[in-house]
């Protein structure tokens, strides 16, 4: 079982543009946190911010998000069949009672943002 | 987390074991039905056991397992038979039951019933059947048989059914077959269950492996440095920011609670929608030009000039802003020198043109990155002076970009060939007392016109010019018609957009540094003045004596404005007609004020005057092309303000007629009483 060995949020080598862009994202008034994951094989957290994605809970979210995206992708593939290239997910927006989780998946990476729309 | 999983796996394994045990027990019970003494044992495995048992017990009494499923009552004979407890060890949980199973008779059967997993057997105590031999099979567990001797303390006599040997034998055979079948079925189902459990445990293990694992620092560095990661971050954050800006809470339940916020939009208010400003790119820069995209109504662009403090940043920028994403521009396009004018291409949704301080014309494509995809060369063929005005004319198939610079050069370019202008025209004012050069600050084409246009100059005059030779006039500036009125450089010139039942397209507005906005009527081409025939003399002069233009086209005359708006108390930097309402226009001045005028309502004062940015000038106005509800104001503080005027820009049916009346009121008053030879006829209270 992977024990978090120094999961550091601010890696020392984040390019400044990326840092700035993500900081702008997390600075939005209703955003509670974001998480950048890398997909493909195993899922790993590249970068995250916000209390809600810290530590163990962050991993849970990461696993959950990856499972959600995987299952939706599989479902889409089932539906669309083999002949056409198939649909692919562009954006997922899960509105729960308390929050809204927005997931923007790509081939190798994934950006998830948790925000509170009523604030 | 994986601990839990492991625990789950263990639990599952335990369950699996139990099921196996249950199955084994069931089989054992089935076997028990088979008579101990049966010579051909139903299964090969049984053979050994049977032998063993026979060895121990002696001859089976011939009483058989007939009582397999139901009603196999306790055979009294069982009691006599101490059956070695085979495979007991494997059935730890049922040890006691096993023991009791050995015991024939009611008691045992009673215990049978109590053993929960034996749903195969329902035991009715019908002491009809033969002896129940306890034959214990070790099918599942290869455990050594433990010898156990048990004595049943209960009925020790044999059953009555001992006598029915023949029947018993037959029944035995049938039952044996039945047992076989049932055993097979059980075995299959048990095998299936086992397989299921195996699969599940495999899945669980896989899940444990697929845990979220941490990245090492090295991996993280590699990922963060990859360019595709940067692209991914760019595109996905844009999408998310646009989604974040969508403030509507779509799960709102309107039946609950009262909305405390009141929407206070009155009809006559000009509301600020947003102010686009980028910390990095907008600081210390001014906006020099603004345009809306013809294709996407939420997209606007602003051109910026140089940031004197930042020497490493590009001198000129064009930022493309999206109304749905307030924090950052959609795209930022770079230029090597200050961008003074910008326009979206009306025919290609991705192209943006810009004119710069160095005279270069740049073409950007929004799909590619920051740099322009096409540039005009810095040569004498193109412009060598700042390009303050540009306009796209023509149709989809035949269009040109017309640009003008402050040295009087007007060039026409083909969009895909920016290497040299298609045609260039130097406007020269031949009859000017001081210099022939015309310093063009602004340029505009009347609607649907592509060959004749008006230019505003630094000296305050407005001239008409032609791109091509016509009969009676050469290409170039028409020096004989001077629209004289302003006393300072003309900052903005805009023709009335051609829309609606009445055509006002010969009206144009100009604004200038002399704090005024003036309304003019352009002379049509046929009416344009030409060189005076030599016979006419004294009244004619192209100099400063003010005379209103008569209908006689052959006079070179100074043309006075129809009306002059004196409201402003600072330089007026831009004026633009509203695209839909014939009588509405907006002005922006140097104190940061945005005035909205409606000529049908009031010709002296604006209907709404809004202080947009405190103290900083507003450089440019541009109305939203689609429905004219929004207006983009570019400020000299680098901020792009978007205002919504609500319903004030929506024309009613009567507006055109009203406007016509207004204009003729202007013109009539102008004709009636003009000033005494002063340039710039003033009209007093035209309506």
Coordinates of C-alpha atoms in Angstrom, one line a residue, chain B residues 47-412:
Chain B
X47 CA -15.0 -47.0 -3.2
X48 CA -12.2 -46.5 -1.0
X49 CA -14.2 -45.2 1.7
X50 CA -16.7 -47.8 1.3
X51 CA -14.0 -50.4 1.6
X52 CA -12.6 -48.7 4.5
X53 CA -15.9 -48.5 6.2
X54 CA -16.8 -52.0 5.4
X55 CA -13.6 -53.1 6.8
X56 CA -14.4 -51.4 10.0
X57 CA -18.0 -51.9 10.2
X58 CA -18.5 -55.2 8.7
X59 CA -21.1 -56.0 6.2
X60 CA -23.5 -53.3 5.4
X61 CA -26.9 -54.3 6.3
X62 CA -28.2 -53.7 2.9
X63 CA -30.0 -50.9 4.2
X64 CA -29.5 -48.2 2.0
X65 CA -29.3 -44.7 1.3
X66 CA -32.6 -45.0 -0.3
X67 CA -33.6 -42.4 2.0
X68 CA -31.6 -39.9 0.4
X69 CA -33.3 -36.7 0.2
X70 CA -36.3 -36.4 2.1
X71 CA -37.7 -38.7 4.6
X72 CA -34.6 -40.5 5.3
X73 CA -35.2 -41.1 8.7
X74 CA -32.7 -42.2 11.1
X75 CA -31.9 -45.7 10.6
X76 CA -31.6 -47.4 13.7
X77 CA -28.8 -49.4 12.2
X78 CA -26.8 -46.4 12.1
X79 CA -26.6 -46.4 15.7
X80 CA -24.7 -49.5 15.6
X81 CA -22.2 -48.4 13.3
X82 CA -19.4 -46.5 14.6
X83 CA -18.3 -44.6 11.7
X84 CA -14.9 -43.3 11.7
X85 CA -15.0 -39.7 11.4
X86 CA -13.5 -39.1 8.2
X87 CA -12.6 -35.8 7.1
X88 CA -13.6 -34.4 10.3
X89 CA -10.7 -32.2 10.5
X90 CA -11.7 -30.5 7.4
X91 CA -15.0 -29.7 8.8
X92 CA -14.1 -28.2 12.0
X93 CA -17.1 -26.1 12.1
X94 CA -19.3 -29.0 11.7
X95 CA -17.5 -31.3 13.9
X96 CA -20.3 -31.7 16.3
X97 CA -22.7 -32.1 13.6
X98 CA -20.7 -34.7 11.9
X99 CA -20.6 -36.6 15.0
X100 CA -24.2 -36.5 15.3
X101 CA -24.5 -37.4 11.7
X102 CA -22.9 -40.6 12.4
X103 CA -25.5 -41.3 14.8
X104 CA -28.4 -42.8 13.1
X105 CA -31.9 -42.3 13.9
X106 CA -34.0 -39.6 14.9
X107 CA -31.6 -37.9 17.0
X108 CA -29.1 -37.7 14.2
X109 CA -31.7 -36.5 11.9
X110 CA -32.8 -34.1 14.3
X111 CA -29.4 -32.8 14.2
X112 CA -29.3 -33.0 10.5
X113 CA -32.1 -30.6 10.4
X114 CA -30.3 -28.3 12.6
X115 CA -27.3 -28.1 10.5
X116 CA -28.0 -25.1 8.5
X117 CA -26.3 -25.7 5.2
X118 CA -27.9 -28.9 4.5
X119 CA -30.7 -27.6 2.6
X120 CA -30.5 -30.6 0.3
X121 CA -31.9 -32.8 2.8
X122 CA -35.1 -32.1 4.5
X123 CA -35.7 -34.6 7.0
X124 CA -39.0 -36.0 7.8
X125 CA -38.9 -38.6 10.2
X126 CA -40.4 -41.3 8.4
X127 CA -38.8 -44.3 9.7
X128 CA -39.7 -46.3 6.7
X129 CA -36.5 -46.5 5.0
X130 CA -33.5 -48.5 5.4
X131 CA -30.5 -48.0 7.3
X132 CA -28.7 -44.9 6.9
X133 CA -25.1 -45.6 6.5
X134 CA -22.8 -43.0 7.3
X135 CA -20.3 -42.9 4.6
X136 CA -18.1 -40.0 4.8
X137 CA -16.4 -38.8 1.8
X138 CA -13.4 -36.7 1.5
X139 CA -13.9 -35.2 -1.7
X140 CA -12.8 -31.8 -1.1
X141 CA -10.2 -32.1 1.5
X142 CA -7.3 -34.3 1.1
X143 CA -6.9 -34.6 4.7
X144 CA -6.1 -37.8 6.3
X145 CA -8.9 -39.5 7.8
X146 CA -9.1 -39.2 11.4
X147 CA -10.3 -42.1 13.2
X148 CA -13.0 -41.4 15.4
X149 CA -15.2 -43.7 17.2
X150 CA -18.5 -42.6 18.2
X151 CA -21.2 -44.3 20.0
X152 CA -24.7 -43.5 19.8
X153 CA -26.3 -43.7 23.0
X154 CA -29.7 -43.9 21.7
X155 CA -31.6 -46.5 19.9
X156 CA -29.4 -49.3 19.3
X157 CA -31.7 -51.5 17.5
X158 CA -32.2 -51.8 13.9
X159 CA -35.0 -50.5 12.0
X160 CA -37.9 -52.6 10.9
X161 CA -37.2 -51.9 7.4
X162 CA -34.5 -54.3 7.5
X163 CA -36.8 -56.9 6.2
X164 CA -37.5 -55.3 3.0
X165 CA -34.3 -56.2 1.4
X166 CA -35.4 -56.5 -2.1
X167 CA -37.2 -53.3 -2.1
X168 CA -34.5 -51.8 -0.4
X169 CA -32.1 -52.9 -3.0
X170 CA -34.1 -51.5 -5.8
X171 CA -34.7 -48.3 -4.0
X172 CA -31.1 -48.3 -3.4
X173 CA -30.3 -48.3 -7.0
X174 CA -32.7 -45.6 -7.8
X175 CA -31.5 -43.5 -5.0
X176 CA -28.0 -44.1 -6.0
X177 CA -28.7 -42.7 -9.4
X178 CA -30.4 -39.8 -7.9
X179 CA -27.6 -39.2 -5.7
X180 CA -25.2 -39.2 -8.6
X181 CA -27.2 -36.7 -10.4
X182 CA -27.5 -34.5 -7.5
X183 CA -24.0 -34.7 -6.7
X184 CA -23.0 -33.7 -10.1
X185 CA -25.3 -30.8 -10.0
X186 CA -23.9 -29.8 -6.7
X187 CA -20.4 -30.2 -7.9
X188 CA -21.1 -28.0 -10.8
X189 CA -22.7 -25.3 -8.8
X190 CA -20.0 -25.5 -6.2
X191 CA -17.4 -25.2 -8.9
X192 CA -19.2 -22.3 -10.4
X193 CA -19.3 -20.6 -7.0
X194 CA -15.7 -21.3 -6.5
X195 CA -14.8 -19.8 -9.8
X196 CA -16.8 -16.7 -8.9
X197 CA -15.1 -16.3 -5.6
X198 CA -11.7 -16.8 -7.3
X199 CA -12.5 -14.1 -9.8
X200 CA -13.6 -11.8 -7.1
X201 CA -10.5 -12.3 -5.1
X202 CA -8.4 -11.7 -8.2
X203 CA -10.3 -8.6 -8.8
X204 CA -9.8 -7.4 -5.3
X205 CA -6.2 -8.0 -5.6
X206 CA -6.0 -6.1 -8.7
X207 CA -7.8 -3.2 -7.1
X208 CA -5.2 -3.2 -4.4
X209 CA -2.5 -3.0 -6.9
X210 CA -4.3 -0.2 -8.8
X211 CA -4.0 2.0 -5.8
X212 CA -3.1 5.6 -6.3
X213 CA 0.6 5.8 -6.1
X214 CA 2.8 8.6 -5.5
X215 CA 5.1 10.1 -8.0
X216 CA 8.7 10.4 -7.4
X217 CA 10.2 13.8 -7.7
X218 CA 11.9 12.9 -10.9
X219 CA 8.8 11.7 -12.5
X220 CA 7.0 14.8 -11.4
X221 CA 9.6 17.0 -12.9
X222 CA 9.5 15.2 -16.1
X223 CA 5.8 15.5 -16.4
X224 CA 5.7 19.2 -15.4
X225 CA 8.3 20.0 -18.0
X226 CA 6.6 18.3 -20.9
X227 CA 5.1 20.8 -23.4
X228 CA 2.1 18.7 -23.9
X229 CA 1.4 19.1 -20.2
X230 CA 1.6 22.8 -20.6
X231 CA -0.8 22.7 -23.5
X232 CA -3.1 20.5 -21.5
X233 CA -3.1 22.9 -18.6
X234 CA -3.8 25.8 -20.9
X235 CA -6.8 24.3 -22.6
X236 CA -8.3 22.6 -19.6
X237 CA -8.1 25.6 -17.4
X238 CA -9.7 27.7 -20.0
X239 CA -12.6 25.3 -20.2
X240 CA -12.9 25.1 -16.5
X241 CA -12.8 28.9 -16.1
X242 CA -15.5 29.4 -18.6
X243 CA -17.6 26.8 -16.8
X244 CA -16.8 28.5 -13.4
X245 CA -18.0 31.8 -14.8
X246 CA -21.3 30.4 -15.6
X247 CA -23.0 31.5 -12.4
X248 CA -26.4 30.1 -12.9
X249 CA -27.1 27.5 -10.3
X250 CA -29.2 25.0 -12.2
X251 CA -30.4 23.0 -9.4
X252 CA -31.9 26.0 -7.7
X253 CA -35.3 25.3 -6.4
X254 CA -37.6 28.2 -7.1
X255 CA -40.2 27.0 -4.7
X256 CA -38.1 27.5 -1.7
X257 CA -37.4 30.7 -0.1
X258 CA -37.7 34.2 -1.3
X259 CA -35.0 35.8 -3.4
X260 CA -33.7 38.7 -1.5
X261 CA -31.7 40.1 -4.3
X262 CA -33.7 42.4 -6.5
X263 CA -32.7 42.9 -10.0
X264 CA -32.5 46.6 -10.3
X265 CA -32.3 47.1 -14.0
X266 CA -34.2 50.1 -14.9
X267 CA -34.7 51.0 -18.4
X268 CA -32.4 53.9 -18.4
X269 CA -29.3 52.6 -16.9
X270 CA -26.1 51.7 -18.4
X271 CA -24.6 48.8 -16.6
X272 CA -21.1 47.6 -16.5
X273 CA -20.8 43.9 -17.4
X274 CA -17.1 43.5 -16.7
X275 CA -13.7 45.0 -17.1
X276 CA -11.1 42.9 -18.8
X277 CA -7.7 43.4 -17.4
X278 CA -4.7 41.2 -17.4
X279 CA -2.2 41.9 -14.7
X280 CA 0.7 40.7 -16.7
X281 CA -0.2 42.1 -20.1
X282 CA -2.3 45.1 -19.3
X283 CA -0.2 46.9 -16.8
X284 CA 1.2 50.2 -18.0
X285 CA -0.3 49.8 -21.4
X286 CA -3.2 51.6 -23.0
X287 CA -5.7 50.2 -25.3
X288 CA -5.5 51.7 -28.7
X289 CA -8.2 49.9 -30.5
X290 CA -11.2 47.6 -29.9
X291 CA -13.1 45.3 -32.1
X292 CA -15.8 42.6 -31.7
X293 CA -15.7 39.3 -33.5
X294 CA -18.3 39.1 -36.3
X295 CA -18.7 35.3 -35.7
X296 CA -18.7 34.8 -32.0
X297 CA -20.6 37.5 -30.2
X298 CA -18.8 36.9 -26.9
X299 CA -15.4 37.5 -28.3
X300 CA -13.8 40.9 -28.4
X301 CA -10.3 42.0 -29.0
X302 CA -8.2 44.9 -27.8
X303 CA -4.9 46.3 -29.1
X304 CA -2.4 47.5 -26.6
X305 CA 0.6 49.8 -27.0
X306 CA 4.0 49.6 -25.4
X307 CA 4.7 49.1 -21.8
X308 CA 7.6 51.4 -21.2
X309 CA 8.5 49.7 -18.0
X310 CA 8.9 46.2 -19.3
X311 CA 11.6 46.0 -21.9
X312 CA 11.4 42.3 -22.3
X313 CA 7.8 42.1 -23.1
X314 CA 6.6 42.5 -26.7
X315 CA 5.9 46.1 -27.6
X316 CA 2.5 45.5 -29.0
X317 CA -0.2 43.2 -28.0
X318 CA -3.6 42.1 -29.0
X319 CA -5.6 40.3 -26.4
X320 CA -8.7 38.3 -27.4
X321 CA -11.2 38.4 -24.6
X322 CA -14.1 36.1 -23.9
X323 CA -17.1 37.3 -22.0
X324 CA -17.4 33.9 -20.4
X325 CA -13.9 34.0 -19.0
X326 CA -13.2 37.1 -17.1
X327 CA -9.9 36.5 -15.6
X328 CA -7.7 36.0 -18.6
X329 CA -7.7 36.5 -22.3
X330 CA -8.5 33.7 -24.6
X331 CA -5.5 34.5 -26.6
X332 CA -2.6 36.9 -26.5
X333 CA -1.0 37.9 -29.8
X334 CA 2.4 39.5 -29.9
X335 CA 3.8 42.2 -32.1
X336 CA 7.2 43.9 -32.3
X337 CA 5.9 47.4 -32.3
X338 CA 2.8 49.0 -30.7
X339 CA -0.4 47.9 -32.2
X340 CA -2.5 51.0 -33.0
X341 CA -5.5 49.5 -34.8
X342 CA -7.0 46.1 -34.9
X343 CA -9.8 44.4 -36.7
X344 CA -11.3 41.0 -37.0
X345 CA -11.6 39.7 -40.5
X346 CA -15.3 39.6 -41.2
X347 CA -14.9 36.8 -43.6
X348 CA -12.6 34.5 -41.7
X349 CA -13.4 33.8 -38.2
X350 CA -9.9 33.1 -37.1
X351 CA -8.0 36.0 -38.6
X352 CA -7.1 39.2 -36.8
X353 CA -5.4 42.2 -38.6
X354 CA -3.4 44.8 -36.8
X355 CA -1.7 48.0 -37.8
X356 CA 1.3 49.1 -36.0
X357 CA 3.4 52.1 -35.0
X358 CA 6.1 51.1 -37.4
X359 CA 3.8 50.9 -40.4
X360 CA 3.7 47.2 -40.6
X361 CA 0.4 45.4 -41.1
X362 CA 0.3 42.1 -39.2
X363 CA -2.0 39.2 -39.6
X364 CA -2.6 36.8 -36.8
X365 CA -4.4 33.5 -36.8
X366 CA -6.0 32.7 -33.5
X367 CA -5.4 29.0 -34.1
X368 CA -1.6 29.4 -34.1
X369 CA 0.4 30.8 -31.3
X370 CA 1.4 34.3 -30.4
X371 CA 3.3 35.5 -33.4
X372 CA 1.7 36.9 -36.5
X373 CA 1.4 34.5 -39.4
X374 CA 1.9 37.2 -42.0
X375 CA 3.6 40.5 -42.0
X376 CA 4.1 43.3 -44.4
X377 CA 7.7 44.0 -45.0
X378 CA 9.2 47.2 -43.6
X379 CA 9.8 48.6 -47.0
X380 CA 8.9 51.7 -48.9
X381 CA 6.2 49.9 -50.7
X382 CA 4.0 49.7 -47.6
X383 CA 3.5 52.2 -44.8
X384 CA 6.4 53.7 -43.0
X385 CA 4.4 55.7 -40.6
X386 CA 2.0 54.6 -37.8
X387 CA -1.1 53.0 -39.1
X388 CA -4.0 54.5 -37.1
X389 CA -6.9 53.4 -39.2
X390 CA -7.8 50.3 -41.1
X391 CA -11.0 49.0 -42.6
X392 CA -12.0 45.9 -44.4
X393 CA -14.1 46.5 -47.5
X394 CA -15.7 44.3 -50.1
X395 CA -17.5 41.0 -50.1
X396 CA -16.5 37.5 -49.2
X397 CA -14.9 36.8 -52.5
X398 CA -13.4 40.1 -53.2
X399 CA -12.3 42.0 -50.2
X400 CA -9.5 44.3 -49.4
X401 CA -7.9 45.7 -46.3
X402 CA -7.6 49.5 -46.5
X403 CA -5.1 51.0 -44.2
X404 CA -4.0 54.6 -43.8
X405 CA -1.0 56.1 -42.1
X406 CA -0.2 59.5 -40.8
X407 CA 1.9 60.4 -43.9
X408 CA -1.2 60.4 -46.0
X409 CA -0.6 57.0 -47.6
X410 CA -3.6 54.9 -48.1
X411 CA -2.9 51.3 -49.1
X412 CA -5.2 48.5 -50.2

